[in-house]
Every structure is written in C-alpha cells, then in structure tokens.
Coordinates of C-alpha atoms (C1' of nucleotides) in Angstrom, one line a residue:
Chain Z
M1 CA 7.2 19.2 -8.6
P2 CA 5.4 19.8 -5.4
A3 CA 2.7 17.4 -4.1
H4 CA -0.3 18.0 -2.0
D5 CA -0.4 16.2 1.3
G6 CA -2.0 12.9 0.8
E7 CA -1.4 12.9 -2.9
T8 CA -0.6 9.5 -4.4
L9 CA 2.7 9.4 -6.2
I10 CA 2.6 5.9 -7.4
M11 CA -0.2 3.3 -7.1
M12 CA 0.2 -0.3 -6.0
G13 CA -0.6 -2.7 -8.9
E14 CA 0.1 -0.2 -11.7
P15 CA 2.9 -1.0 -14.1
S16 CA 6.3 0.1 -12.8
D17 CA 6.9 2.7 -15.6
A18 CA 8.2 5.5 -13.5
V19 CA 10.7 6.1 -10.7
I20 CA 10.1 8.9 -8.2
E21 CA 13.0 10.7 -6.7
L22 CA 12.0 12.4 -3.5
R23 CA 13.5 15.8 -3.2
S24 CA 12.0 17.1 0.0
G25 CA 9.5 16.1 2.6
V26 CA 8.3 12.7 3.7
A27 CA 6.3 10.1 1.9
R28 CA 4.8 6.8 3.0
A29 CA 4.7 3.4 1.4
V30 CA 1.2 1.8 1.8
S31 CA 0.1 -1.7 1.1
Y32 CA -3.6 -2.5 0.5
S33 CA -4.6 -6.1 1.0
S34 CA -7.2 -7.7 -1.1
Q35 CA -9.7 -7.2 1.7
G36 CA -8.9 -3.5 1.7
C37 CA -6.8 -3.6 4.8
R38 CA -4.4 -0.7 4.7
Q39 CA -0.9 -0.9 6.2
V40 CA 1.9 1.7 6.2
M41 CA 5.1 -0.3 5.3
A42 CA 7.8 2.3 5.2
F43 CA 8.6 6.0 5.1
F44 CA 10.7 7.7 2.5
F45 CA 13.0 10.7 2.9
P46 CA 14.7 13.2 0.6
G47 CA 17.1 11.4 -1.7
D48 CA 15.2 8.2 -1.8
L49 CA 14.2 6.5 -5.0
I50 CA 10.6 5.2 -4.9
G51 CA 9.1 2.5 -7.2
L52 CA 12.2 0.8 -8.5
P53 CA 11.2 -1.5 -11.4
L54 CA 12.0 -4.8 -9.6
S55 CA 8.7 -6.3 -10.6
Q56 CA 6.2 -5.6 -13.4
E57 CA 3.9 -3.8 -11.0
H58 CA 4.5 -1.6 -8.0
R59 CA 4.3 -3.5 -4.8
Y60 CA 3.0 -0.5 -2.8
S61 CA 1.5 2.9 -3.2
A62 CA 3.5 5.9 -2.3
E63 CA 1.7 8.9 -0.8
A64 CA 3.0 12.3 0.1
I65 CA 2.8 13.2 3.8
G66 CA 4.2 16.7 4.2
G67 CA 6.1 19.2 2.2
V68 CA 6.9 16.8 -0.6
R69 CA 8.7 17.9 -3.7
F70 CA 9.6 15.2 -6.2
A71 CA 10.8 14.3 -9.7
R72 CA 9.2 11.6 -11.8
H73 CA 11.6 9.8 -14.1
R74 CA 11.2 7.2 -16.8
P75 CA 12.9 3.9 -16.2
E76 CA 15.5 4.8 -18.9
W77 CA 16.6 7.7 -16.6
L78 CA 17.5 5.1 -14.0
D79 CA 20.0 3.6 -16.5
R80 CA 21.7 6.9 -17.0
W81 CA 21.6 7.7 -13.3
I82 CA 23.3 4.4 -12.7
G83 CA 25.9 4.9 -15.4
S84 CA 26.7 8.4 -14.2
E85 CA 27.3 7.2 -10.6
N86 CA 31.0 6.7 -10.9
Q87 CA 30.6 3.8 -13.3
R88 CA 30.0 1.7 -10.3
K89 CA 28.1 -1.3 -11.6
A90 CA 26.9 -1.9 -8.1
S91 CA 24.9 1.3 -7.9
M92 CA 21.6 -0.3 -9.0
S93 CA 22.2 -2.7 -6.2
L94 CA 22.8 0.2 -3.9
A95 CA 19.5 1.8 -4.9
I96 CA 17.7 -1.5 -4.3
W97 CA 19.5 -2.0 -1.1
N98 CA 18.5 1.4 0.1
E99 CA 14.9 0.5 -0.4
E100 CA 15.4 -2.9 1.3
K101 CA 16.9 -1.2 4.3
A102 CA 13.7 0.7 4.9
F103 CA 11.7 -2.5 5.0
I104 CA 14.2 -4.3 7.1
A105 CA 14.1 -1.4 9.5
R106 CA 10.4 -1.9 10.0
G107 CA 10.8 -5.6 10.7
L108 CA 13.4 -5.0 13.3
I109 CA 11.3 -2.2 14.9
L110 CA 8.2 -4.4 14.9
G111 CA 10.2 -7.2 16.4
R112 CA 9.9 -5.7 19.9
L113 CA 7.2 -6.8 22.3
S114 CA 6.0 -3.5 23.7
V115 CA 4.6 -0.5 21.8
E116 CA 6.9 1.7 23.9
A117 CA 10.0 -0.1 22.7
R118 CA 8.8 0.0 19.1
L119 CA 8.1 3.7 19.3
A120 CA 11.4 4.4 20.9
A121 CA 13.2 2.4 18.2
F122 CA 11.3 4.3 15.5
L123 CA 12.2 7.7 16.9
R124 CA 15.9 6.8 16.9
Y125 CA 15.5 5.6 13.3
L126 CA 13.7 8.8 12.4
A127 CA 16.3 11.0 14.1
G128 CA 18.9 9.3 11.9
K129 CA 17.0 10.1 8.8
Q130 CA 16.0 13.7 9.4
P131 CA 18.2 16.7 9.5
I132 CA 18.4 18.1 13.0
S133 CA 18.5 21.8 13.9
D134 CA 18.5 23.2 17.4
G135 CA 18.2 19.6 18.6
C136 CA 14.8 19.3 16.9
F137 CA 13.8 17.4 13.8
D138 CA 10.6 17.6 11.7
F139 CA 7.9 15.3 12.8
V140 CA 5.3 15.5 10.1
I141 CA 4.0 11.9 10.3
P142 CA 0.4 11.8 11.5
Q143 CA -0.1 9.5 14.5
V144 CA -2.6 7.4 12.4
D145 CA 0.2 6.5 10.0
L146 CA 2.6 5.9 12.9
A147 CA 0.0 3.6 14.5
S148 CA -0.3 1.6 11.3
Y149 CA 3.4 1.4 10.8
L150 CA 4.0 0.3 14.4
A151 CA 1.1 -2.1 14.4
T152 CA -0.8 -0.4 17.2
S153 CA -3.7 2.0 17.7
P154 CA -3.6 5.8 17.3
E155 CA -4.8 6.1 20.9
T156 CA -1.8 4.1 22.2
I157 CA 0.6 6.2 20.1
C158 CA -0.8 9.3 21.7
R159 CA -0.5 7.9 25.2
V160 CA 3.0 6.6 24.8
L161 CA 4.2 9.9 23.3
R162 CA 2.7 11.7 26.3
K163 CA 4.5 9.2 28.6
L164 CA 7.8 9.8 27.0
R165 CA 7.2 13.6 27.2
I166 CA 6.4 13.4 30.9
E167 CA 9.5 11.3 31.5
K168 CA 11.5 14.0 29.7
V169 CA 12.9 11.5 27.3
I170 CA 11.6 13.6 24.4
A171 CA 10.1 17.0 24.0
M172 CA 7.7 18.4 21.4
P173 CA 7.8 22.2 21.3
R174 CA 5.3 22.0 18.5
K175 CA 3.2 19.2 17.3
D176 CA 5.4 18.8 14.1
C177 CA 8.7 19.1 15.9
M178 CA 10.5 16.5 17.9
Q179 CA 13.4 16.7 20.2
I180 CA 15.3 13.8 21.9
M181 CA 16.2 15.0 25.4
D182 CA 17.7 11.8 26.7
G183 CA 19.1 9.6 24.0
N184 CA 20.5 7.0 26.4
H185 CA 17.2 6.5 28.1
L186 CA 15.5 6.3 24.7
A187 CA 18.0 3.6 23.6
R188 CA 17.3 1.7 26.8
I189 CA 13.6 1.8 26.2
A190 CA 14.1 0.6 22.7
E191 CA 15.9 -2.4 24.0
R192 CA 12.7 -3.8 25.4
Chain I
M1 CA 27.5 -29.8 2.2
P2 CA 25.1 -30.7 5.1
A3 CA 24.8 -28.6 8.2
H4 CA 24.0 -29.6 11.8
D5 CA 20.9 -28.1 13.2
G6 CA 21.7 -24.8 14.7
E7 CA 25.0 -24.4 12.8
T8 CA 25.9 -20.9 11.8
L9 CA 26.3 -20.5 8.1
I10 CA 27.3 -16.9 8.0
M11 CA 28.0 -14.6 10.9
M12 CA 26.6 -11.1 11.3
G13 CA 29.4 -8.5 11.2
E14 CA 31.9 -10.6 9.3
P15 CA 33.0 -9.4 5.8
S16 CA 30.7 -10.5 3.0
D17 CA 33.1 -12.8 1.3
A18 CA 30.9 -15.7 0.7
V19 CA 27.4 -16.4 -0.7
I20 CA 25.4 -19.4 0.6
E21 CA 23.1 -21.2 -1.7
L22 CA 20.5 -23.2 0.2
R23 CA 19.9 -26.5 -1.4
S24 CA 17.5 -28.1 1.1
G25 CA 16.0 -27.6 4.5
V26 CA 15.2 -24.3 6.2
A27 CA 17.5 -21.6 7.7
R28 CA 16.9 -18.5 9.7
A29 CA 18.3 -15.0 9.5
V30 CA 19.1 -13.7 13.0
S31 CA 20.0 -10.2 14.1
Y32 CA 21.8 -9.6 17.3
S33 CA 21.5 -6.1 18.7
S34 CA 24.4 -4.4 20.5
Q35 CA 22.7 -5.3 23.8
G36 CA 22.6 -8.9 22.8
C37 CA 18.9 -8.9 21.9
R38 CA 18.3 -11.7 19.4
Q39 CA 15.7 -11.4 16.8
V40 CA 14.7 -13.8 14.0
M41 CA 14.3 -11.6 10.9
A42 CA 13.5 -14.1 8.1
F43 CA 13.5 -17.7 7.0
F44 CA 15.2 -19.1 4.0
F45 CA 14.1 -21.9 1.8
P46 CA 15.8 -24.1 -0.8
G47 CA 17.0 -22.1 -3.8
D48 CA 17.5 -18.9 -1.8
L49 CA 20.8 -17.1 -1.9
I50 CA 22.0 -16.0 1.6
G51 CA 24.5 -13.2 2.3
L52 CA 24.5 -11.2 -0.9
P53 CA 27.4 -8.8 -0.8
L54 CA 25.3 -5.6 -0.6
S55 CA 27.4 -4.1 2.2
Q56 CA 30.9 -4.7 3.5
E57 CA 29.6 -6.9 6.3
H58 CA 26.8 -9.4 6.7
R59 CA 23.8 -7.7 8.2
Y60 CA 22.5 -10.9 9.8
S61 CA 23.6 -14.3 10.9
A62 CA 22.2 -17.3 9.0
E63 CA 21.7 -20.5 11.1
A64 CA 20.5 -23.9 9.9
I65 CA 17.2 -25.0 11.3
G66 CA 16.5 -28.5 10.0
G67 CA 17.8 -30.7 7.2
V68 CA 20.0 -28.1 5.7
R69 CA 22.3 -28.8 2.8
F70 CA 24.0 -25.9 1.2
A71 CA 26.8 -24.7 -1.1
R72 CA 29.2 -21.9 -0.2
H73 CA 30.4 -19.8 -3.0
R74 CA 32.9 -17.0 -3.4
P75 CA 31.5 -13.6 -4.6
E76 CA 33.1 -14.2 -8.0
W77 CA 30.7 -17.1 -8.4
L78 CA 27.9 -14.7 -8.2
D79 CA 29.1 -12.9 -11.2
R80 CA 29.3 -16.1 -13.2
W81 CA 25.9 -17.1 -11.9
I82 CA 24.4 -13.8 -13.0
G83 CA 26.1 -14.0 -16.4
S84 CA 24.8 -17.5 -17.0
E85 CA 21.3 -16.6 -16.1
N86 CA 20.2 -15.8 -19.7
Q87 CA 22.4 -12.7 -19.9
R88 CA 19.7 -10.9 -18.0
K89 CA 21.4 -7.9 -16.5
A90 CA 18.5 -7.7 -14.1
S91 CA 19.3 -11.0 -12.4
M92 CA 21.4 -9.5 -9.7
S93 CA 18.5 -7.3 -9.0
L94 CA 16.3 -10.4 -9.0
A95 CA 18.5 -12.1 -6.4
I96 CA 18.4 -9.0 -4.2
W97 CA 14.7 -8.6 -4.7
N98 CA 14.2 -12.2 -3.6
E99 CA 16.0 -11.4 -0.4
E100 CA 14.0 -8.2 0.0
K101 CA 10.7 -10.0 -0.4
A102 CA 11.5 -12.1 2.7
F103 CA 12.0 -9.0 4.8
I104 CA 8.9 -7.3 3.4
A105 CA 6.9 -10.3 4.2
R106 CA 7.9 -10.1 7.8
G107 CA 6.9 -6.5 8.0
L108 CA 3.5 -7.2 6.5
I109 CA 2.9 -10.2 8.7
L110 CA 3.9 -8.2 11.8
G111 CA 1.7 -5.3 10.8
R112 CA -1.3 -7.2 12.2
L113 CA -2.6 -6.4 15.6
S114 CA -3.3 -9.9 17.1
V115 CA -0.9 -12.8 17.3
E116 CA -3.5 -15.1 15.9
A117 CA -3.7 -12.9 12.7
R118 CA 0.1 -12.8 12.5
L119 CA 0.4 -16.6 12.9
A120 CA -2.3 -17.2 10.3
A121 CA -0.6 -14.9 7.9
F122 CA 2.7 -16.6 8.5
L123 CA 1.3 -20.1 7.9
R124 CA -0.1 -19.0 4.6
Y125 CA 3.3 -17.6 3.7
L126 CA 5.0 -20.8 4.7
A127 CA 2.6 -23.0 2.8
G128 CA 3.5 -21.0 -0.3
K129 CA 7.2 -21.6 0.3
Q130 CA 7.2 -25.3 1.2
P131 CA 6.5 -28.2 -1.1
I132 CA 3.2 -29.8 -0.1
S133 CA 2.6 -33.6 -0.2
D134 CA -0.6 -35.2 1.1
G135 CA -1.8 -31.8 2.1
C136 CA 1.0 -31.6 4.6
F137 CA 4.2 -29.5 4.6
D138 CA 7.3 -29.6 6.7
F139 CA 7.1 -27.6 9.8
V140 CA 10.6 -27.7 11.2
I141 CA 10.7 -24.2 12.7
P142 CA 10.9 -24.4 16.5
Q143 CA 8.2 -22.4 18.3
V144 CA 10.9 -20.3 20.0
D145 CA 12.1 -19.0 16.6
L146 CA 8.5 -18.5 15.5
A147 CA 7.9 -16.5 18.6
S148 CA 10.8 -14.3 17.9
Y149 CA 9.9 -13.9 14.3
L150 CA 6.3 -13.0 15.2
A151 CA 7.2 -10.7 18.1
T152 CA 5.5 -12.8 20.7
S153 CA 6.3 -15.4 23.4
P154 CA 6.7 -19.1 22.8
E155 CA 3.8 -19.8 25.2
T156 CA 1.5 -17.7 23.1
I157 CA 2.6 -19.5 19.9
C158 CA 1.8 -22.8 21.6
R159 CA -1.6 -21.7 22.8
V160 CA -2.6 -20.1 19.4
L161 CA -1.5 -23.3 17.5
R162 CA -3.6 -25.3 19.9
K163 CA -6.6 -23.0 19.3
L164 CA -6.2 -23.3 15.5
R165 CA -6.0 -27.1 15.9
I166 CA -9.1 -27.3 18.0
E167 CA -11.0 -25.1 15.6
K168 CA -9.9 -27.5 12.8
V169 CA -8.3 -24.7 10.8
I170 CA -5.1 -26.6 10.8
A171 CA -3.9 -30.1 11.8
M172 CA -0.5 -31.4 12.9
P173 CA -0.3 -35.1 12.4
R174 CA 3.2 -34.9 13.7
K175 CA 5.0 -32.1 15.4
D176 CA 7.0 -31.3 12.4
C177 CA 4.2 -31.6 9.9
M178 CA 1.5 -29.1 9.2
Q179 CA -1.7 -29.3 7.3
I180 CA -4.1 -26.5 6.4
M181 CA -7.6 -27.9 6.8
D182 CA -9.6 -24.7 6.1
G183 CA -7.7 -22.3 4.0
N184 CA -10.6 -19.8 3.7
H185 CA -11.0 -19.6 7.5
L186 CA -7.2 -19.2 7.9
A187 CA -7.3 -16.3 5.4
R188 CA -10.1 -14.7 7.3
I189 CA -8.2 -15.0 10.5
A190 CA -5.1 -13.5 8.8
E191 CA -7.2 -10.4 7.9
R192 CA -7.4 -9.4 11.6
Chain H
dC1 C1' -16.0 31.2 10.6
dG2 C1' -17.8 26.6 10.1
dT3 C1' -16.5 21.9 9.1
dA4 C1' -13.6 18.1 8.9
dT5 C1' -9.8 15.9 10.6
dT6 C1' -6.6 14.8 13.9
dC7 C1' -5.3 14.5 18.6
dT8 C1' -6.4 13.7 23.4
dT9 C1' -8.5 11.6 27.4
dG10 C1' -11.3 8.2 30.2
dA11 C1' -13.3 3.7 31.1
dT12 C1' -13.6 -1.1 30.2
dA13 C1' -12.6 -5.6 28.5
dT14 C1' -9.4 -8.7 26.7
dA15 C1' -5.3 -10.6 24.7
dG16 C1' -0.9 -11.6 25.8
dT17 C1' 3.3 -11.5 29.0
dT18 C1' 5.4 -13.5 32.6
dC19 C1' 6.6 -16.8 36.1
dA20 C1' 6.4 -21.4 37.5
dA21 C1' 6.1 -26.1 37.0
dA22 C1' 5.0 -30.4 34.5
dT23 C1' 5.5 -33.1 30.5
dG24 C1' 7.4 -34.9 26.6
dC25 C1' 11.3 -35.6 23.4
dC26 C1' 16.0 -36.4 21.8
dG27 C1' 20.8 -37.4 21.9
dT28 C1' 24.6 -39.0 24.8
dG29 C1' 27.1 -42.0 27.2
dG30 C1' 27.2 -45.8 30.2
Chain W
dC1 C1' 19.3 -50.9 25.6
dC2 C1' 18.4 -48.0 29.2
dA3 C1' 19.2 -44.0 32.3
dC4 C1' 20.2 -39.5 32.3
dG5 C1' 20.3 -34.6 31.3
dG6 C1' 19.1 -31.0 28.6
dC7 C1' 15.9 -28.7 25.6
dA8 C1' 11.4 -27.7 23.6
dT9 C1' 6.7 -27.8 24.4
dT10 C1' 2.7 -27.5 27.2
dT11 C1' -0.4 -26.0 30.8
dG12 C1' -2.0 -23.0 34.7
dA13 C1' -2.6 -18.6 37.1
dA14 C1' -1.9 -13.8 37.9
dC15 C1' -1.0 -9.5 36.3
dT16 C1' -0.4 -5.9 32.7
dA17 C1' -0.4 -3.6 28.4
dT18 C1' -3.1 -2.3 24.9
dA19 C1' -7.4 -2.5 21.9
dT20 C1' -11.7 -0.7 21.7
dC21 C1' -15.5 2.4 22.4
dA22 C1' -17.0 6.9 23.2
dA23 C1' -16.7 11.6 23.9
dG24 C1' -14.3 16.1 23.9
dA25 C1' -10.5 19.4 22.6
dA26 C1' -7.5 21.2 19.4
dT27 C1' -6.0 22.0 14.9
dA28 C1' -6.1 22.5 10.0
dC29 C1' -8.8 23.8 5.8
dG30 C1' -11.6 25.8 2.7

DNA sequence: CGTATTCTTGATATAGTTCAAATGCCGTGG
DNA sequence: CCACGGCATTTGAACTATATCAAGAATACG
C-alpha cells in the first residue's frame, strides 16, 4: 500500500494491534508530549518493522515522509514471521533490537555539543541506511523534521548544510539528493 | 557482589557472555567512540538487567557509580529467568524493552533546546526511578556524568542546578540528596 | 496560476562553551 | 589524627554558537 506524504501510519496512544512493515521510502517516529510538544524521535527505512507490540499502546506515531509503500500486519503475522525466520527464537529479539538501535543512534548523535557535529554524525548514519547510486543518496527528510530530530532550529539546519556545501564536505545536486564528497572530513566534524 | 565506585562491570566490545543484574546503587552505560570520545548513554537502577546478549559484543560499557551491588549471570541463566517468569514468552521482550526505554528516555530528554529544560526533564525521570523518602531521593550521579549524558558542560550543570535551587524548584540538603520542591514548576521548565 | 509550504538569509540577543582559578571534599599514607 | 594530593565542584570573565524574529525566495500542490 502506498501512503501520502505526511500520512499517519500508526498513532501514539492507540492499542498496538498492527505492525507496519516499511517497503519503501522513509517514515518518522514522532512523540507528542502532554503539552503538545512534538519531537521527531527516529527515522525508519525500508525493511524496518514499525509498532512492535512491546506495550499495550504505541509509544510514538509513525508518519510517512516520502515515497512510502508499506504493509500493515496483524500481530499474529509477527508470530509467523518469527517462526519462518530460520526457526531462530532470537528473531523477535532481533526485530526489537533493530528498533532499539534507531533510538540509541539518536541518543549518540544528540550527545554531541555542536549542531555541526550532530548533523555530520546524522549524515553518516543516513548514508549507511540509504542505498547509494552515483555517490548520491535520497534526502527526502524535510529540514523541519531534521531540526526536531537534532534538537535545533530549522534555520540552523539550513545554515549548517550551506556551510558544509561551501566547504565541499557534501554536495546537493538537487534538494532531495545528498552526496558526501569528503567522508574523512565529515567524520572529523562528527567527532566534535 | 559489591562494586567499587567507578568499577567497570561490563566492557564495550567484549563478547556478551554475561548478564549483570543490578541489585542496588546506580550504574552508567558509557560509549567510547573510535576516537576515544566518551559519552554517557544511560543510567541503570536496581532491578535492571545490563548487557543483554542482543549482539555478539556489548554495545556499551557499564560502570558502577555509587553503592552498587550486583550479580553476574551466565546467559543460560537468562533462559531460566525467562522461563520462571510466569511462562510468559514475552518476558525476554520485556527485558529488552526495559533497556530500550532507558535509551528512548535519553533521546526525548536531549530533544529539548535548552539545558535547563533537559535537566528538568532528567530530574523528573530520575525521581520516577529512585525510591523517595522524606521527599528526598539519592543523587549520586557526578555532575561530570550528568553533563555528558545531557550533552552539555559540567560548569553549565552546576550553574543550572544553582539556578533551580535559588528559584526553590529543587533543594539539595546534601550534595548527594535531591528534593523536588515545586513539581509543577519543574514540569513547566521541562516543557521548554 | 495562485496559494501554501518549505527553504533561505539577515540582524540581534542570549544561552552556553571555554579557559582559568579558587574552593571544597575525600581517601591515603605518614 | 593530620597533612597531602587528587578529584569534583564552584565561580568569574570572555567569546561564540545558536535561537529567535522577520522578511524574502523558491518550491510544491491543487
């Protein structure tokens, strides 16, 4: 099933009665605090399972960002999926761990002091998640979401991206297309 | 078994051949990057399982902070522990989820723009984790670790704690003892 | 094509980093 | 028990990164 950009796939607080399998595109996990503060917690990529029934209710909303196609499964499907996966009794753990990795990644990225270091670390993370062709990878995440994810303002995201472009660390042939020109330099920036 | 303060319970990169059960005190999860950058990723509290064998190697080091007593178990023990727990086949998931929650918490805390908001959010989190007597709870985490966890400098931690004390939002009768005087105000500060 | 959204840029104020130094605290060994 | 050294915390001062406000340009969308 395809999803419109911005479409909500699962809703925070609703009972966890469905698991989403992301087939293509990128989705975001969003947390809404009681005061209505919105925070992008993670991004999901093709192959990821979204909304594992770890608790009674979903702990975040999942929203389509760009080019999303997905499948919605009942929890029973998860049991079969796990069984089919080579009889490895660890595969539920694997699925959960995969989700956990996304959240840990955000923590580690946000642990840096400067926005530049955080953004550099995120771009390296993203490059490892996206298929790369001609040195470029899709960059469909709006800067507003990036700002929320990296705990900064959209204006700063824009400025830091420009700085990295000027320094020829990255290039953006199109707005939705990112190329890492100097991986070593990017790694150095990411280290504070 | 008791642990000295600062003692390493498990080491990042070593094979996951032991699970630690924290009986008392507080421990920290620390990640060391290849360049040697150190980052406090999470804190563990009594009852937590540390070093679940999700991957071949531990993904973080665990170090004792204060008053730690712990038990070291072989991975087989985990199977028995899971079996004993009411035959709930979900209990491995529960253990993993508990670990995951700690990392998600850091992400959500770090998602705030100001250090004051991050610290306020963390104190609320901590108050929910620590037993409270006489309105006070143990506050054994050194400010250096807090700074690393909250992605700021120790000096700023010190200054913000002072500010909160002056504003009578919190009180610290002793250095290792924290009291929340105005929970509503603290919640408001945590909301940016 | 017009409208809404996202991105970009500039200017300003402020929070927070950094460096440096002083103070307090704790354990160790004499 | 006290003196010492090391470590954590505190404070000050200067500088810098980044939030915020405001406005304009570009882009997507119906």
